[in-house]
Amino acid sequence: MSAASDTNKDRVFIFDTTLRDGEQSPGATMTLEEKLQVAETLDDMGVDIIEAGFPIASNGDFEAVVAVAKQVKRSTVAGLARAITADIDRAGEAVRHARRGRIHTFVSTSPIHLAHQMKKTEDEVIEIIARTVTQARNLIDDVEWSAMDATRTPLEFLKRCVETAIKAGATTINLPDTVGYAVPDEHEKMFRDIVTMVPGADKAIFSAHCHNDLGLAVANSLAAVRGGARQVECTINGLGERAGNAALEEIVMALRTRGDAMPYHTEIESTHLARASKVVSAAANFPVQYNKAIVGKNAFAHESGIHQDGMLKNAETYEIMTPASVGIKETTLVMGKHSGRAAFKDKLRELGYELGDNAFQEAFVRFKDLADRKKHVYDADIVALVDDEVGSVGDRIRLVDMEVVSKTGGNHKCTMTLSIDGEETSVVYEGTGSVDAIFNAIKAGVGQEPHLVLYAVDGVTGGTDAQASAHVRLEMNGRIVSGNAAEPDTLVASARAYLNAYNRLLIDRGASAQGAMAG
Ligand code: KIV
Ligand code: ZN
């Protein structure tokens, strides 16, 4: 942060919506425990506002917002509400548990939404804004109002809407690029026009909320800041609907690295970014692309000879920020099979994990098992192991035992024992390959046929003894869920990732394991 930018008017508030817009991403559903872990990570790294969910959407969403509100120490906790009386009451009920709570209410403003979705006139929308923002303000002092599809709304009508919301008491005005349609220059101009022309604009903070359909979400968010926005809504890893939301880590590091061109700052502790990316990726079961800016596996890898040569002479030749500044540590050889509990606990602490007694004990047993089978255990192995352990807590279907026989040109057969709600069941099944046989065996064992949307395997570290990290995405009755698992054996990792996804189909909907499996 440059000294020139260190004034309040240059402060950009970070509003994280990983737990709301991010979780709306197909397959990114999180359990309550995972949401709490993500919220703790965001709170610790200095996020100003955490949007914890959409309380009216389900009892699970409501409970999650309440639990986050009770847990969070520093951040403001926001709950989303449509412009409907019951939504706003429910959001108010959820966020009142926070030290600082916010109701975030929205209504569409673009002609296309008004005509086809809402079937309302402009005057009716103005009335809705005045009424719902007033209702929210009667419940809480901190109210954010959003003009859904603002970037496709005529400026004159948008100005009327914003003025109405501010008059009714909105303290933050969000102008979302809901469909990811904006380009930076026009986005900057929209903000500048609204901020400078709307009467009373000085009473509110303006916010950008950009989707990434054209790959411009971060550029548009930064343009909005140039135009006068002082809050940016974003998600870790850019998780979110369709192509995702603006990535928090990219906005924070762009402002930090290019303070000369963009004299604004955030209060985010950037050394927490790499860890936050891992926590969210594990919780949402959503892998991070290798070349993802800031937090991708290759973001700081220099492969070409000329780059490596430059790096050895002076890192600044090819590096505009250091891996350490985003919390990436050198891959270190950690421990072997002789390492004890205390050393393992220290290592977990260094990697940012505080596990309860039971979780620690289970992780330690798995670490010992891994160290017996794998010569070198690296930090990345420990992270994969613990994330895997945390992600499978409460799984009702577990792999007890598995044997796979494969033959060139011949049959592939899997014999498997599963524990379903504590009861063991064994199956034998064939397939066109080993993985096909394994997935068929699981489907036969649980008696359901979810559709396999994605299957991918990756090495946690290099080498043939590396742990395999398997990702599976399943779809059943219109619901998409993801599962992950890390294991030294690729086939066991694949089976456990499939089961992890399957277990997620059973949660949050109150279904009994047998009930969900039948029919
Ligand atoms: O993209 C959008 O318009 C939203 C609103 C609910 C803020 O997510
Ligand atoms: Zn959105």
Short mmCIF file of C-alpha atoms and ligand atoms in Angstrom, two decimals:
data_model
loop_
_atom_site.label_atom_id
_atom_site.label_comp_id
_atom_site.label_asym_id
_atom_site.label_seq_id
_atom_site.Cartn_x
_atom_site.Cartn_y
_atom_site.Cartn_z
CA MET A 1 0.00 0.00 0.00
CA SER A 2 1.48 3.38 -0.93
CA ALA A 3 1.39 6.19 1.62
CA ALA A 4 -0.58 8.34 -0.84
CA SER A 5 -3.37 5.79 -0.91
CA ASP A 6 -3.56 5.39 2.83
CA THR A 7 -6.62 7.53 3.35
CA ASN A 8 -10.16 6.43 4.09
CA LYS A 9 -11.55 7.62 0.79
CA ASP A 10 -9.20 5.21 -0.99
CA ARG A 11 -10.17 2.23 1.13
CA VAL A 12 -11.99 -0.50 -0.80
CA PHE A 13 -14.24 -2.71 1.31
CA ILE A 14 -14.16 -6.38 0.43
CA PHE A 15 -17.54 -8.10 0.43
CA ASP A 16 -17.08 -11.84 0.04
CA THR A 17 -19.99 -13.82 -1.36
CA THR A 18 -18.34 -17.26 -1.59
CA LEU A 19 -20.95 -18.66 0.80
CA ARG A 20 -23.86 -17.25 -1.20
CA ASP A 21 -23.18 -16.56 -4.91
CA GLY A 22 -20.22 -18.98 -4.80
CA GLU A 23 -22.25 -21.75 -3.28
CA GLN A 24 -24.88 -21.29 -6.02
CA SER A 25 -22.31 -22.70 -8.45
CA PRO A 26 -23.46 -26.16 -9.63
CA GLY A 27 -21.80 -28.82 -7.48
CA ALA A 28 -20.38 -26.38 -4.91
CA THR A 29 -22.80 -27.14 -2.07
CA MET A 30 -21.12 -26.96 1.35
CA THR A 31 -22.08 -28.52 4.65
CA LEU A 32 -22.63 -26.35 7.73
CA GLU A 33 -19.19 -27.30 9.11
CA GLU A 34 -17.54 -26.39 5.81
CA LYS A 35 -19.35 -23.05 5.70
CA LEU A 36 -18.16 -22.29 9.22
CA GLN A 37 -14.60 -23.16 8.27
CA VAL A 38 -14.77 -20.88 5.22
CA ALA A 39 -16.30 -18.07 7.31
CA GLU A 40 -13.53 -18.38 9.91
CA THR A 41 -10.89 -18.19 7.18
CA LEU A 42 -12.51 -15.07 5.66
CA ASP A 43 -12.89 -13.41 9.06
CA ASP A 44 -9.23 -14.11 9.90
CA MET A 45 -7.97 -12.67 6.63
CA GLY A 46 -9.77 -9.36 7.16
CA VAL A 47 -12.78 -9.61 4.84
CA ASP A 48 -15.04 -6.65 5.66
CA ILE A 49 -18.41 -8.24 4.87
CA ILE A 50 -19.21 -11.95 4.59
CA GLU A 51 -22.42 -12.74 2.73
CA ALA A 52 -23.27 -15.96 4.53
CA GLY A 53 -26.31 -17.12 2.56
CA PHE A 54 -29.90 -16.61 1.47
CA PRO A 55 -31.89 -17.26 4.69
CA ILE A 56 -35.32 -17.72 3.09
CA ALA A 57 -33.98 -20.33 0.60
CA SER A 58 -34.15 -23.24 3.07
CA ASN A 59 -33.91 -24.00 6.78
CA GLY A 60 -30.35 -25.17 6.13
CA ASP A 61 -29.45 -21.78 4.63
CA PHE A 62 -31.09 -19.95 7.53
CA GLU A 63 -29.25 -22.06 10.13
CA ALA A 64 -25.97 -21.53 8.30
CA VAL A 65 -26.36 -17.73 8.31
CA VAL A 66 -27.24 -17.81 12.03
CA ALA A 67 -24.23 -20.03 12.81
CA VAL A 68 -21.84 -17.84 10.79
CA ALA A 69 -23.30 -14.71 12.43
CA LYS A 70 -22.66 -16.19 15.89
CA GLN A 71 -19.14 -17.35 15.07
CA VAL A 72 -17.66 -14.40 13.17
CA LYS A 73 -15.57 -12.01 15.29
CA ARG A 74 -14.70 -9.08 13.05
CA SER A 75 -16.54 -9.08 9.73
CA THR A 76 -20.05 -7.80 9.11
CA VAL A 77 -22.36 -10.71 8.26
CA ALA A 78 -24.90 -10.20 5.47
CA GLY A 79 -27.97 -12.22 4.53
CA LEU A 80 -29.60 -11.95 1.11
CA ALA A 81 -33.31 -11.23 0.60
CA ARG A 82 -35.51 -10.69 -2.45
CA ALA A 83 -37.77 -7.63 -2.38
CA ILE A 84 -40.39 -9.66 -0.53
CA THR A 85 -41.60 -8.99 3.01
CA ALA A 86 -41.04 -12.57 4.23
CA ASP A 87 -37.50 -12.70 2.74
CA ILE A 88 -36.48 -9.48 4.46
CA ASP A 89 -37.91 -10.57 7.83
CA ARG A 90 -36.12 -13.91 7.58
CA ALA A 91 -32.79 -12.26 6.66
CA GLY A 92 -33.21 -9.84 9.57
CA GLU A 93 -33.90 -12.73 11.95
CA ALA A 94 -30.73 -14.53 10.79
CA VAL A 95 -28.23 -11.66 10.86
CA ARG A 96 -29.38 -10.16 14.16
CA HIS A 97 -27.08 -12.73 15.83
CA ALA A 98 -24.01 -11.04 14.37
CA ARG A 99 -21.94 -8.37 16.11
CA ARG A 100 -22.57 -6.40 12.93
CA GLY A 101 -25.34 -7.63 10.66
CA ARG A 102 -26.52 -6.46 7.23
CA ILE A 103 -29.65 -7.13 5.20
CA HIS A 104 -28.88 -7.26 1.49
CA THR A 105 -32.04 -6.89 -0.57
CA PHE A 106 -32.32 -6.75 -4.36
CA VAL A 107 -34.76 -6.23 -7.17
CA SER A 108 -34.34 -6.36 -10.95
CA THR A 109 -34.24 -3.05 -12.77
CA SER A 110 -33.48 -3.85 -16.44
CA PRO A 111 -36.26 -3.67 -19.07
CA ILE A 112 -35.76 -7.32 -20.01
CA HIS A 113 -36.17 -8.50 -16.39
CA LEU A 114 -39.11 -6.15 -15.78
CA ALA A 115 -40.96 -7.30 -18.89
CA HIS A 116 -40.32 -11.05 -18.78
CA GLN A 117 -39.48 -12.02 -15.22
CA MET A 118 -41.17 -9.53 -12.94
CA LYS A 119 -43.98 -8.29 -15.19
CA LYS A 120 -43.83 -4.88 -13.45
CA THR A 121 -43.71 -1.29 -14.66
CA GLU A 122 -40.91 1.11 -13.71
CA ASP A 123 -43.21 2.94 -11.31
CA GLU A 124 -44.14 -0.31 -9.60
CA VAL A 125 -40.44 -1.14 -9.15
CA ILE A 126 -39.81 2.27 -7.59
CA GLU A 127 -42.62 1.62 -5.12
CA ILE A 128 -41.18 -1.82 -4.29
CA ILE A 129 -37.73 -0.34 -3.64
CA ALA A 130 -39.08 2.35 -1.31
CA ARG A 131 -41.22 -0.13 0.62
CA THR A 132 -38.69 -2.98 0.97
CA VAL A 133 -35.67 -0.84 1.83
CA THR A 134 -37.77 0.95 4.47
CA GLN A 135 -38.82 -2.42 5.88
CA ALA A 136 -35.20 -3.56 6.06
CA ARG A 137 -34.07 -0.30 7.67
CA ASN A 138 -36.73 -0.76 10.34
CA LEU A 139 -35.03 -4.05 11.23
CA ILE A 140 -31.35 -3.05 11.04
CA ASP A 141 -29.14 0.01 10.43
CA ASP A 142 -26.95 -1.59 7.78
CA VAL A 143 -28.93 -2.17 4.57
CA GLU A 144 -27.54 -2.91 1.13
CA TRP A 145 -29.76 -2.54 -1.90
CA SER A 146 -28.89 -4.12 -5.28
CA ALA A 147 -30.22 -3.26 -8.73
CA MET A 148 -30.16 -6.68 -10.34
CA ASP A 149 -28.99 -6.48 -13.98
CA ALA A 150 -27.94 -2.85 -13.39
CA THR A 151 -25.57 -2.90 -16.36
CA ARG A 152 -28.48 -3.45 -18.77
CA THR A 153 -30.66 -0.81 -17.13
CA PRO A 154 -31.12 2.63 -18.79
CA LEU A 155 -29.16 5.22 -16.80
CA GLU A 156 -32.12 7.51 -16.15
CA PHE A 157 -34.18 4.73 -14.55
CA LEU A 158 -31.17 3.42 -12.64
CA LYS A 159 -30.66 6.91 -11.17
CA ARG A 160 -34.32 7.03 -10.02
CA CYS A 161 -33.96 3.60 -8.40
CA VAL A 162 -30.74 4.49 -6.59
CA GLU A 163 -32.12 7.80 -5.35
CA THR A 164 -35.22 6.01 -4.04
CA ALA A 165 -33.15 3.35 -2.24
CA ILE A 166 -30.92 5.96 -0.61
CA LYS A 167 -33.92 8.04 0.49
CA ALA A 168 -35.45 4.92 2.03
CA GLY A 169 -32.27 4.37 4.04
CA ALA A 170 -29.97 2.06 2.04
CA THR A 171 -26.40 2.52 3.26
CA THR A 172 -24.76 0.54 0.44
CA ILE A 173 -25.85 0.60 -3.20
CA ASN A 174 -24.74 -2.32 -5.33
CA LEU A 175 -24.87 -2.15 -9.13
CA PRO A 176 -24.34 -5.75 -10.27
CA ASP A 177 -23.24 -6.88 -13.69
CA THR A 178 -25.50 -9.88 -13.20
CA VAL A 179 -24.97 -11.43 -16.61
CA GLY A 180 -21.29 -10.50 -17.07
CA TYR A 181 -22.08 -8.16 -19.97
CA ALA A 182 -20.17 -4.99 -19.09
CA VAL A 183 -16.81 -3.84 -20.43
CA PRO A 184 -14.45 -1.82 -18.22
CA ASP A 185 -14.77 1.69 -19.73
CA GLU A 186 -18.54 1.66 -19.75
CA HIS A 187 -18.64 0.13 -16.25
CA GLU A 188 -16.43 2.90 -14.90
CA LYS A 189 -18.66 5.49 -16.57
CA MET A 190 -21.85 3.96 -15.15
CA PHE A 191 -20.46 4.22 -11.62
CA ARG A 192 -19.10 7.72 -12.15
CA ASP A 193 -22.43 8.95 -13.57
CA ILE A 194 -24.46 7.46 -10.72
CA VAL A 195 -22.07 8.56 -7.96
CA THR A 196 -21.84 12.13 -9.28
CA MET A 197 -25.42 12.69 -10.46
CA VAL A 198 -27.75 11.01 -7.96
CA PRO A 199 -28.90 13.32 -5.16
CA GLY A 200 -27.79 11.92 -1.79
CA ALA A 201 -25.14 9.62 -3.34
CA ASP A 202 -22.62 10.85 -0.74
CA LYS A 203 -24.70 9.11 1.97
CA ALA A 204 -24.04 5.61 0.56
CA ILE A 205 -21.12 3.39 -0.34
CA PHE A 206 -21.27 2.13 -3.91
CA SER A 207 -20.51 -1.47 -4.67
CA ALA A 208 -19.53 -3.52 -7.74
CA HIS A 209 -20.64 -7.13 -8.20
CA CYS A 210 -19.29 -8.56 -11.44
CA HIS A 211 -19.82 -11.92 -13.09
CA ASN A 212 -17.17 -13.41 -15.33
CA ASP A 213 -19.07 -14.53 -18.44
CA LEU A 214 -16.68 -12.61 -20.71
CA GLY A 215 -13.65 -13.07 -18.44
CA LEU A 216 -13.87 -9.39 -17.43
CA ALA A 217 -15.15 -9.62 -13.84
CA VAL A 218 -11.93 -8.44 -12.16
CA ALA A 219 -11.22 -5.76 -14.79
CA ASN A 220 -14.78 -4.47 -14.45
CA SER A 221 -14.57 -4.44 -10.64
CA LEU A 222 -11.37 -2.38 -10.77
CA ALA A 223 -12.94 -0.05 -13.33
CA ALA A 224 -15.90 0.41 -10.98
CA VAL A 225 -13.49 1.42 -8.22
CA ARG A 226 -11.99 4.03 -10.56
CA GLY A 227 -15.55 5.25 -11.17
CA GLY A 228 -16.23 5.70 -7.45
CA ALA A 229 -17.21 2.27 -6.06
CA ARG A 230 -15.66 1.58 -2.65
CA GLN A 231 -16.98 -1.92 -2.09
CA VAL A 232 -16.22 -4.89 -4.31
CA GLU A 233 -18.21 -8.12 -4.15
CA CYS A 234 -16.15 -11.17 -4.98
CA THR A 235 -15.48 -14.82 -4.16
CA ILE A 236 -12.46 -16.94 -3.33
CA ASN A 237 -11.18 -18.71 -6.47
CA GLY A 238 -13.79 -16.75 -8.46
CA LEU A 239 -16.36 -19.39 -7.51
CA GLY A 240 -19.90 -18.54 -8.58
CA GLU A 241 -22.84 -18.88 -10.96
CA ARG A 242 -21.89 -19.88 -14.55
CA ALA A 243 -18.36 -18.53 -15.24
CA GLY A 244 -18.14 -17.32 -11.64
CA ASN A 245 -17.75 -14.01 -9.80
CA ALA A 246 -14.76 -11.68 -9.64
CA ALA A 247 -11.94 -13.45 -7.79
CA LEU A 248 -11.14 -11.90 -4.41
CA GLU A 249 -7.47 -12.87 -4.54
CA GLU A 250 -7.01 -11.22 -7.95
CA ILE A 251 -8.64 -7.94 -6.89
CA VAL A 252 -6.63 -7.78 -3.67
CA MET A 253 -3.30 -8.53 -5.36
CA ALA A 254 -3.97 -6.25 -8.34
CA LEU A 255 -4.60 -3.34 -5.97
CA ARG A 256 -1.60 -4.26 -3.86
CA THR A 257 0.84 -4.86 -6.70
CA ARG A 258 -0.25 -1.92 -8.89
CA GLY A 259 -0.89 0.72 -6.25
CA ASP A 260 1.01 3.10 -8.59
CA ALA A 261 -1.74 2.80 -11.23
CA MET A 262 -4.65 2.22 -8.84
CA PRO A 263 -4.19 4.18 -5.60
CA TYR A 264 -6.69 2.22 -3.52
CA HIS A 265 -6.23 -0.32 -0.78
CA THR A 266 -8.00 -3.10 1.08
CA GLU A 267 -7.47 -4.38 4.62
CA ILE A 268 -7.01 -7.98 3.49
CA GLU A 269 -4.01 -9.86 4.91
CA SER A 270 -2.73 -11.18 1.58
CA THR A 271 -0.59 -13.93 3.11
CA HIS A 272 -3.87 -15.75 3.90
CA LEU A 273 -4.91 -15.98 0.23
CA ALA A 274 -3.32 -19.32 -0.69
CA ARG A 275 -4.77 -20.99 2.35
CA ALA A 276 -8.23 -19.48 1.74
CA SER A 277 -8.12 -20.83 -1.80
CA LYS A 278 -7.39 -24.34 -0.49
CA VAL A 279 -10.07 -24.17 2.19
CA VAL A 280 -12.72 -23.10 -0.32
CA SER A 281 -11.59 -25.56 -2.98
CA ALA A 282 -11.82 -28.40 -0.45
CA ALA A 283 -15.12 -27.24 1.09
CA ALA A 284 -16.85 -26.70 -2.25
CA ASN A 285 -15.08 -29.70 -3.81
CA PHE A 286 -14.14 -27.44 -6.67
CA PRO A 287 -10.64 -27.79 -8.07
CA VAL A 288 -8.63 -24.65 -8.85
CA GLN A 289 -7.39 -24.48 -12.45
CA TYR A 290 -3.60 -24.89 -12.67
CA ASN A 291 -2.96 -21.52 -14.30
CA LYS A 292 -5.41 -19.59 -12.11
CA ALA A 293 -3.88 -16.17 -11.28
CA ILE A 294 -2.47 -15.85 -7.73
CA VAL A 295 -3.51 -19.24 -6.32
CA GLY A 296 -3.17 -21.77 -9.19
CA LYS A 297 -0.56 -24.50 -8.90
CA ASN A 298 1.43 -22.90 -11.75
CA ALA A 299 0.91 -19.26 -10.74
CA PHE A 300 4.53 -19.00 -9.56
CA ALA A 301 6.10 -21.86 -11.54
CA HIS A 302 8.77 -20.88 -14.05
CA GLU A 303 9.32 -23.55 -16.64
CA SER A 304 11.19 -22.02 -19.56
CA GLY A 305 14.98 -21.96 -19.38
CA ILE A 306 15.27 -18.22 -19.94
CA HIS A 307 12.78 -17.50 -17.15
CA GLN A 308 14.55 -19.89 -14.76
CA ASP A 309 17.88 -18.29 -15.56
CA GLY A 310 16.46 -14.83 -14.84
CA MET A 311 14.82 -16.00 -11.63
CA LEU A 312 18.09 -17.42 -10.32
CA LYS A 313 19.85 -14.13 -10.97
CA ASN A 314 17.11 -11.90 -9.56
CA ALA A 315 13.52 -13.01 -8.83
CA GLU A 316 12.17 -9.63 -9.90
CA THR A 317 13.14 -10.35 -13.50
CA TYR A 318 10.03 -12.47 -13.95
CA GLU A 319 8.09 -12.15 -10.69
CA ILE A 320 5.84 -9.16 -9.97
CA MET A 321 4.90 -10.41 -6.50
CA THR A 322 6.45 -13.02 -4.27
CA PRO A 323 4.84 -16.40 -3.54
CA ALA A 324 5.29 -15.55 0.16
CA SER A 325 3.14 -12.42 -0.22
CA VAL A 326 0.12 -14.62 -1.00
CA GLY A 327 1.08 -17.23 1.56
CA ILE A 328 2.67 -19.83 -0.69
CA LYS A 329 5.49 -21.54 1.10
CA GLU A 330 8.30 -23.55 -0.42
CA THR A 331 7.32 -27.19 -0.78
CA THR A 332 9.05 -28.72 2.18
CA LEU A 333 9.90 -32.22 3.15
CA VAL A 334 8.01 -32.53 6.37
CA MET A 335 8.14 -35.74 8.18
CA GLY A 336 8.49 -39.43 7.93
CA LYS A 337 7.14 -42.42 9.74
CA HIS A 338 9.14 -41.64 12.89
CA SER A 339 7.53 -38.24 13.40
CA GLY A 340 5.38 -38.05 16.49
CA ARG A 341 2.15 -36.38 17.50
CA ALA A 342 3.75 -33.14 18.69
CA ALA A 343 5.62 -32.64 15.39
CA PHE A 344 2.46 -33.43 13.44
CA LYS A 345 0.44 -30.95 15.52
CA ASP A 346 3.11 -28.26 14.96
CA LYS A 347 3.03 -28.90 11.23
CA LEU A 348 -0.76 -28.65 11.15
CA ARG A 349 -0.62 -25.36 13.03
CA GLU A 350 1.99 -24.01 10.59
CA LEU A 351 -0.32 -25.00 7.71
CA GLY A 352 -3.20 -23.18 9.37
CA TYR A 353 -5.19 -26.11 10.80
CA GLU A 354 -6.58 -26.30 14.33
CA LEU A 355 -8.26 -29.69 14.63
CA GLY A 356 -10.40 -30.92 17.48
CA ASP A 357 -9.18 -33.99 19.40
CA ASN A 358 -11.09 -36.58 17.36
CA ALA A 359 -10.27 -35.04 14.00
CA PHE A 360 -6.61 -34.73 15.04
CA GLN A 361 -6.47 -38.37 16.10
CA GLU A 362 -7.98 -39.55 12.81
CA ALA A 363 -5.68 -37.33 10.77
CA PHE A 364 -2.66 -38.59 12.71
CA VAL A 365 -3.58 -42.24 12.07
CA ARG A 366 -3.92 -41.48 8.36
CA PHE A 367 -0.63 -39.58 8.36
CA LYS A 368 1.16 -42.56 9.92
CA ASP A 369 -0.40 -44.86 7.37
CA LEU A 370 0.70 -42.56 4.55
CA ALA A 371 4.23 -42.25 5.96
CA ASP A 372 4.47 -46.04 6.02
CA ARG A 373 3.61 -46.23 2.35
CA LYS A 374 5.22 -43.08 0.97
CA LYS A 375 8.89 -42.24 1.43
CA HIS A 376 8.59 -38.45 1.47
CA VAL A 377 5.60 -36.71 2.99
CA TYR A 378 5.34 -33.09 1.85
CA ASP A 379 3.23 -30.16 3.09
CA ALA A 380 0.90 -30.67 0.12
CA ASP A 381 0.36 -34.29 1.21
CA ILE A 382 -0.64 -33.17 4.69
CA VAL A 383 -3.01 -30.51 3.31
CA ALA A 384 -4.65 -33.09 0.99
CA LEU A 385 -4.93 -35.59 3.81
CA VAL A 386 -6.51 -33.18 6.30
CA ASP A 387 -8.88 -31.60 3.74
CA ASP A 388 -9.91 -35.10 2.73
CA GLU A 389 -10.51 -36.04 6.37
CA VAL A 390 -12.51 -32.86 7.11
CA GLY A 391 -14.49 -33.22 3.86
CA SER A 392 -15.61 -36.76 4.67
CA VAL A 393 -16.68 -36.22 8.29
CA GLY A 394 -20.22 -37.55 8.68
CA ASP A 395 -20.15 -39.66 5.49
CA ARG A 396 -22.84 -42.30 5.80
CA ILE A 397 -21.54 -44.57 3.07
CA ARG A 398 -17.93 -45.59 3.56
CA LEU A 399 -15.50 -47.83 1.74
CA VAL A 400 -14.52 -50.78 3.92
CA ASP A 401 -12.57 -52.88 1.48
CA MET A 402 -11.95 -53.12 -2.24
CA GLU A 403 -10.15 -55.42 -4.66
CA VAL A 404 -9.80 -54.76 -8.37
CA VAL A 405 -8.65 -57.31 -10.95
CA SER A 406 -7.69 -55.99 -14.38
CA LYS A 407 -6.45 -57.87 -17.41
CA THR A 408 -5.28 -56.60 -20.79
CA GLY A 409 -7.99 -57.35 -23.29
CA GLY A 410 -10.01 -59.07 -20.57
CA ASN A 411 -12.51 -58.33 -17.86
CA HIS A 412 -12.13 -55.75 -15.12
CA LYS A 413 -13.73 -56.80 -11.91
CA CYS A 414 -14.25 -55.00 -8.60
CA THR A 415 -15.14 -56.72 -5.35
CA MET A 416 -16.17 -54.16 -2.77
CA THR A 417 -17.49 -53.96 0.77
CA LEU A 418 -19.32 -50.78 1.76
CA SER A 419 -20.63 -49.68 5.11
CA ILE A 420 -24.02 -47.98 4.71
CA ASP A 421 -25.23 -46.30 7.89
CA GLY A 422 -23.04 -48.77 9.81
CA GLU A 423 -24.25 -51.91 8.02
CA GLU A 424 -21.84 -53.74 5.75
CA THR A 425 -22.80 -54.90 2.27
CA SER A 426 -20.60 -56.62 -0.35
CA VAL A 427 -20.85 -56.52 -4.15
CA VAL A 428 -18.93 -57.77 -7.17
CA TYR A 429 -19.22 -55.90 -10.44
CA GLU A 430 -17.52 -55.73 -13.82
CA GLY A 431 -16.75 -52.79 -16.11
CA THR A 432 -15.00 -51.80 -19.31
CA GLY A 433 -12.05 -50.62 -17.21
CA SER A 434 -11.02 -50.62 -13.55
CA VAL A 435 -12.67 -47.28 -12.72
CA ASP A 436 -15.85 -48.27 -14.56
CA ALA A 437 -15.95 -51.52 -12.54
CA ILE A 438 -15.46 -49.58 -9.27
CA PHE A 439 -18.18 -47.02 -10.02
CA ASN A 440 -20.53 -49.82 -11.14
CA ALA A 441 -19.86 -51.69 -7.89
CA ILE A 442 -20.72 -48.59 -5.84
CA LYS A 443 -23.92 -48.02 -7.81
CA ALA A 444 -24.90 -51.66 -7.30
CA GLY A 445 -24.09 -51.42 -3.59
CA VAL A 446 -26.12 -48.27 -2.93
CA GLY A 447 -28.88 -49.08 -5.44
CA GLN A 448 -28.94 -45.76 -7.29
CA GLU A 449 -27.66 -44.55 -10.67
CA PRO A 450 -26.45 -40.95 -10.36
CA HIS A 451 -25.16 -39.48 -13.61
CA LEU A 452 -21.36 -39.01 -13.68
CA VAL A 453 -20.73 -35.42 -14.81
CA LEU A 454 -16.97 -35.27 -14.22
CA TYR A 455 -14.13 -37.56 -13.21
CA ALA A 456 -10.55 -36.28 -12.94
CA VAL A 457 -7.36 -37.42 -11.23
CA ASP A 458 -4.37 -35.32 -10.35
CA GLY A 459 -1.09 -35.91 -8.45
CA VAL A 460 -0.83 -34.06 -5.12
CA THR A 461 2.96 -33.86 -5.59
CA GLY A 462 5.33 -35.22 -8.24
CA GLY A 463 6.64 -38.80 -8.51
CA THR A 464 5.01 -42.18 -8.98
CA ASP A 465 4.54 -42.57 -5.24
CA ALA A 466 2.59 -39.27 -5.11
CA GLN A 467 -0.88 -39.33 -3.62
CA ALA A 468 -3.61 -39.26 -6.23
CA SER A 469 -6.25 -36.59 -5.76
CA ALA A 470 -9.51 -37.69 -7.41
CA HIS A 471 -12.50 -35.45 -8.22
CA VAL A 472 -15.96 -36.72 -9.05
CA ARG A 473 -19.08 -34.72 -9.91
CA LEU A 474 -22.48 -36.47 -9.85
CA GLU A 475 -25.96 -35.39 -10.88
CA MET A 476 -29.18 -36.88 -9.57
CA ASN A 477 -32.72 -35.47 -9.84
CA GLY A 478 -31.35 -32.13 -11.03
CA ARG A 479 -28.90 -31.76 -8.13
CA ILE A 480 -25.17 -31.60 -8.85
CA VAL A 481 -22.61 -32.41 -6.16
CA SER A 482 -18.85 -32.91 -6.12
CA GLY A 483 -16.58 -35.24 -4.16
CA ASN A 484 -12.83 -35.35 -3.55
CA ALA A 485 -10.41 -37.83 -2.05
CA ALA A 486 -6.63 -38.19 -1.79
CA GLU A 487 -4.91 -41.58 -1.47
CA PRO A 488 -1.62 -43.13 -2.55
CA ASP A 489 -3.63 -45.53 -4.73
CA THR A 490 -5.44 -43.94 -7.69
CA LEU A 491 -8.24 -46.52 -7.74
CA VAL A 492 -8.96 -46.21 -4.01
CA ALA A 493 -8.90 -42.41 -4.37
CA SER A 494 -11.40 -42.69 -7.24
CA ALA A 495 -13.74 -44.92 -5.24
CA ARG A 496 -13.60 -42.64 -2.20
CA ALA A 497 -14.16 -39.48 -4.29
CA TYR A 498 -17.25 -41.10 -5.84
CA LEU A 499 -18.51 -42.05 -2.39
CA ASN A 500 -17.77 -38.56 -1.03
CA ALA A 501 -19.91 -37.07 -3.81
CA TYR A 502 -22.61 -39.66 -3.23
CA ASN A 503 -22.67 -38.83 0.49
CA ARG A 504 -23.27 -35.18 -0.42
CA LEU A 505 -26.38 -36.19 -2.31
CA LEU A 506 -27.68 -37.46 1.00
CA ILE A 507 -27.05 -34.35 3.07
CA ASP A 508 -28.92 -31.07 3.46
CA ARG A 509 -32.11 -32.56 2.13
CA GLY A 510 -32.94 -34.55 5.26
CA ALA A 511 -33.16 -37.74 3.18
CA SER A 512 -32.54 -41.08 4.80
CA ALA A 513 -29.71 -43.01 3.19
CA GLN A 514 -31.99 -45.87 2.26
CA GLY A 515 -34.81 -43.52 1.17
CA ALA A 516 -32.54 -41.58 -1.17
CA MET A 517 -31.14 -44.78 -2.55
CA ALA A 518 -34.48 -46.33 -3.28
CA GLY A 519 -36.15 -45.45 -6.55
O1 KIV B 1 -25.54 -11.16 -9.73
C1 KIV B 1 -26.42 -10.58 -9.08
O2 KIV B 1 -27.14 -9.68 -9.56
C2 KIV B 1 -26.61 -11.00 -7.69
C3 KIV B 1 -27.53 -10.16 -6.85
C4 KIV B 1 -28.41 -11.02 -6.00
C5 KIV B 1 -26.72 -9.21 -6.04
O3 KIV B 1 -25.99 -11.94 -7.25
ZN ZN B 2 -24.26 -12.47 -8.53
#
